[in-house]
Structures are given as structure tokens and as C-alpha cells.
Amino acid sequence: MLYRARDTNGKWVRIMGNVYGEIDILEGLSFKTLFGYYFGQWNYNGYTIPNLEHSEPTKVNAHNHDSNYTLQWNWTNTLSYSRTFNDIHKLNVVVGTEAIDNYYQSLNASRSQFFSEDLQYMQLDAGETNIQNSGNVSEWSLFSQFGRVNYDLLNKYYVEGTVRRDGSSRFSEANQYGVFPAVSAGWALSEETFMDGTNKWLEVLKLRAGYGVSGNDNIGN
């Protein structure tokens, strides 16, 4: 089986990366913009060689070729504010937007019953029967607006609130956006004086509780 599949191969070519810029506007206030890019190209050649010695043999040779590529970019912009007041109050606020666009295209073709199993003859334009061709194109995009507030008191008590407004091209215009809030609170017990006796064997102990709502757009393009 390994010998018959020696010429079957698939190859990925991927190019990905991102570039960003950041500027400090005022003390504690900064703006960041980030652009990311992804390109992926997949090519596959599969050859089927008859295996007549098997109890349920493959009796017909065949050649299958699959090619597809993906293009995706994302652009994120955030405005962040971070300050400490009276050495005990820490505040961090982030607001931003994010956009993602994805494009996918594929092409598949297969042929069978070649007169020779030499690779130079097992080309798609030489197969005599079972001629099958298929293709697919899909595109989707997302656009989100979000905000997050973190408050820290004495490095012991924490409160966080977030809200997102996400929109997906997979929904109709009348139902394209949803709002998803979340809130959480934490307590670092290991920072309390009544936990001093555990310092030698306990480094961090923190309790955290949260509640949030999330969305799902995995319904097809």
C-alpha cells in the first residue's frame, strides 16, 4: 500500500504575518492599530492503483487533484487607558474595533480508467470514464466593537466588565448584530494577612466568579 501511494502527495504554502503601530497620546492613554494577513494554498495529487490481491480489491485506477486557497485579513484598533491612583487603585480601560474578512476557493477534479499507470499518462485530460469536477467559493466577514474595564484594589480585589457588539455576514441585515456582556469579580486570598502562615508553601490563591453571554455564527456561509 505504501509503494502504490508513493506518488500521492499534498503540499501547503502559507504566508502570514502582521504589522502594528502604537502611539502614546497622553500619560496612560495609548492607541494601537494592527493589521494581519494570511494566505494559504493547498495542492493535492492522489493516485489510485488497483490492488487485486485484496479480498475487496480496487479494480480501477484513478487520479484525483484538489486545489484550494484561502485569503484572510484582520484589522484591529484599540484605545487603552491605564492609571494607578493613590498606589492602591488600578484602572485599565480598553475600547476598540476589529474587522475580519475571509475568502475561500476550491477546485477538484478526478478521472479513472487510464490505459497506463505511469504518471506521465495519468493526467486529468487522459482519463476515459468517471469524469467528475467540482468547485466551491465562500466568503464571510465579521465586525466587532468592544469595551473592557478592569479595576484592581490593593492587588487583592478585582472587578472586570466587558461588552461586545459583534456582527456577522452570515446573518441577514435585520439580525446581523448581537450584544454580548460579561462581568467577573476576583479575590486574591493569598494577599490577605490571615494567609501569612501559608507563604512557605502557597504562592497564589485566588477566587474568581464570572457570568457572560457569547454568540455563535457557525451556521454556514
Short mmCIF file of N, CA, C and O in Angstrom, two decimals, residues 1 7 11 23 30 32 54 58 60 65 72 86-87 94 102-103 105 117 119 121 128 141-142 150 164 185 207:
data_model
loop_
_atom_site.label_atom_id
_atom_site.label_comp_id
_atom_site.label_asym_id
_atom_site.label_seq_id
_atom_site.Cartn_x
_atom_site.Cartn_y
_atom_site.Cartn_z
N MET A 1 0.83 -1.21 0.00
CA MET A 1 0.00 0.00 0.00
C MET A 1 0.86 1.25 0.00
O MET A 1 0.56 2.22 -0.70
N ASP A 7 3.50 8.13 -4.98
CA ASP A 7 3.42 9.37 -5.75
C ASP A 7 2.28 10.28 -5.32
O ASP A 7 2.11 11.37 -5.86
N LYS A 11 0.71 19.41 -0.70
CA LYS A 11 1.65 20.46 -0.29
C LYS A 11 0.90 21.72 0.09
O LYS A 11 0.00 22.17 -0.62
N ILE A 23 0.96 54.45 19.57
CA ILE A 23 1.35 55.82 19.91
C ILE A 23 0.80 56.16 21.29
O ILE A 23 -0.34 55.81 21.63
N SER A 30 -3.05 55.34 25.27
CA SER A 30 -2.34 54.94 24.05
C SER A 30 -3.31 54.38 23.02
O SER A 30 -4.39 53.87 23.36
N LYS A 32 -3.44 51.82 19.49
CA LYS A 32 -2.72 50.79 18.75
C LYS A 32 -3.57 50.32 17.58
O LYS A 32 -4.77 50.09 17.72
N HIS A 54 -6.20 -8.00 -2.81
CA HIS A 54 -7.03 -7.81 -1.62
C HIS A 54 -8.36 -8.56 -1.77
O HIS A 54 -8.84 -8.81 -2.87
N THR A 58 -9.60 -2.91 -5.19
CA THR A 58 -9.86 -1.77 -6.06
C THR A 58 -9.41 -2.17 -7.46
O THR A 58 -8.22 -2.42 -7.68
N VAL A 60 -9.99 -0.47 -10.45
CA VAL A 60 -9.84 0.58 -11.45
C VAL A 60 -8.85 1.61 -10.96
O VAL A 60 -8.90 2.05 -9.80
N HIS A 65 -7.25 15.29 -8.20
CA HIS A 65 -6.48 16.51 -7.94
C HIS A 65 -7.37 17.52 -7.21
O HIS A 65 -8.51 17.74 -7.61
N GLN A 72 -7.22 35.76 4.04
CA GLN A 72 -7.89 36.36 5.20
C GLN A 72 -7.07 37.53 5.71
O GLN A 72 -5.84 37.46 5.77
N ASN A 86 -3.35 56.78 44.02
CA ASN A 86 -3.02 56.63 45.45
C ASN A 86 -2.35 55.29 45.76
O ASN A 86 -2.45 54.77 46.88
N ASP A 87 -1.68 54.72 44.78
CA ASP A 87 -0.93 53.47 44.91
C ASP A 87 -1.78 52.25 45.26
O ASP A 87 -1.26 51.17 45.47
N VAL A 94 -10.19 49.61 28.02
CA VAL A 94 -9.87 49.36 26.62
C VAL A 94 -11.15 49.42 25.81
O VAL A 94 -12.16 48.79 26.16
N ASN A 102 -12.70 36.86 5.18
CA ASN A 102 -12.14 35.58 4.76
C ASN A 102 -12.73 35.19 3.41
O ASN A 102 -13.95 35.24 3.22
N TYR A 103 -11.85 34.77 2.49
CA TYR A 103 -12.28 34.30 1.16
C TYR A 103 -11.66 32.95 0.90
O TYR A 103 -10.45 32.75 1.13
N GLN A 105 -11.62 29.50 -1.95
CA GLN A 105 -11.99 28.98 -3.26
C GLN A 105 -11.33 27.63 -3.46
O GLN A 105 -10.14 27.44 -3.12
N GLU A 117 -0.52 3.07 -15.87
CA GLU A 117 -0.36 3.64 -14.54
C GLU A 117 0.98 4.37 -14.38
O GLU A 117 1.40 4.69 -13.27
N LEU A 119 2.92 7.71 -14.37
CA LEU A 119 2.42 9.04 -14.02
C LEU A 119 2.31 9.98 -15.20
O LEU A 119 1.46 10.87 -15.22
N TYR A 121 1.12 9.35 -17.97
CA TYR A 121 -0.13 9.10 -18.67
C TYR A 121 -1.35 9.34 -17.78
O TYR A 121 -2.46 9.51 -18.28
N GLU A 128 -10.67 8.19 -19.15
CA GLU A 128 -11.74 7.88 -20.09
C GLU A 128 -13.13 7.90 -19.46
O GLU A 128 -14.12 8.19 -20.14
N SER A 141 -17.40 37.57 6.72
CA SER A 141 -16.72 38.68 7.38
C SER A 141 -17.36 38.93 8.73
O SER A 141 -18.52 38.59 8.96
N LEU A 142 -16.56 39.51 9.62
CA LEU A 142 -17.00 39.87 10.96
C LEU A 142 -16.60 41.32 11.24
O LEU A 142 -15.54 41.77 10.79
N ASN A 150 -11.19 47.10 33.78
CA ASN A 150 -10.59 46.33 34.88
C ASN A 150 -10.30 47.25 36.05
O ASN A 150 -9.68 48.31 35.87
N ARG A 164 -19.37 43.33 24.16
CA ARG A 164 -19.01 43.24 22.75
C ARG A 164 -20.28 43.40 21.91
O ARG A 164 -21.36 42.93 22.29
N ALA A 185 -15.65 38.97 39.09
CA ALA A 185 -15.03 39.53 40.29
C ALA A 185 -14.05 38.50 40.85
O ALA A 185 -14.28 37.29 40.75
N LEU A 207 -9.82 33.43 44.20
CA LEU A 207 -11.17 33.03 43.85
C LEU A 207 -11.72 33.98 42.80
O LEU A 207 -11.50 35.19 42.87
#
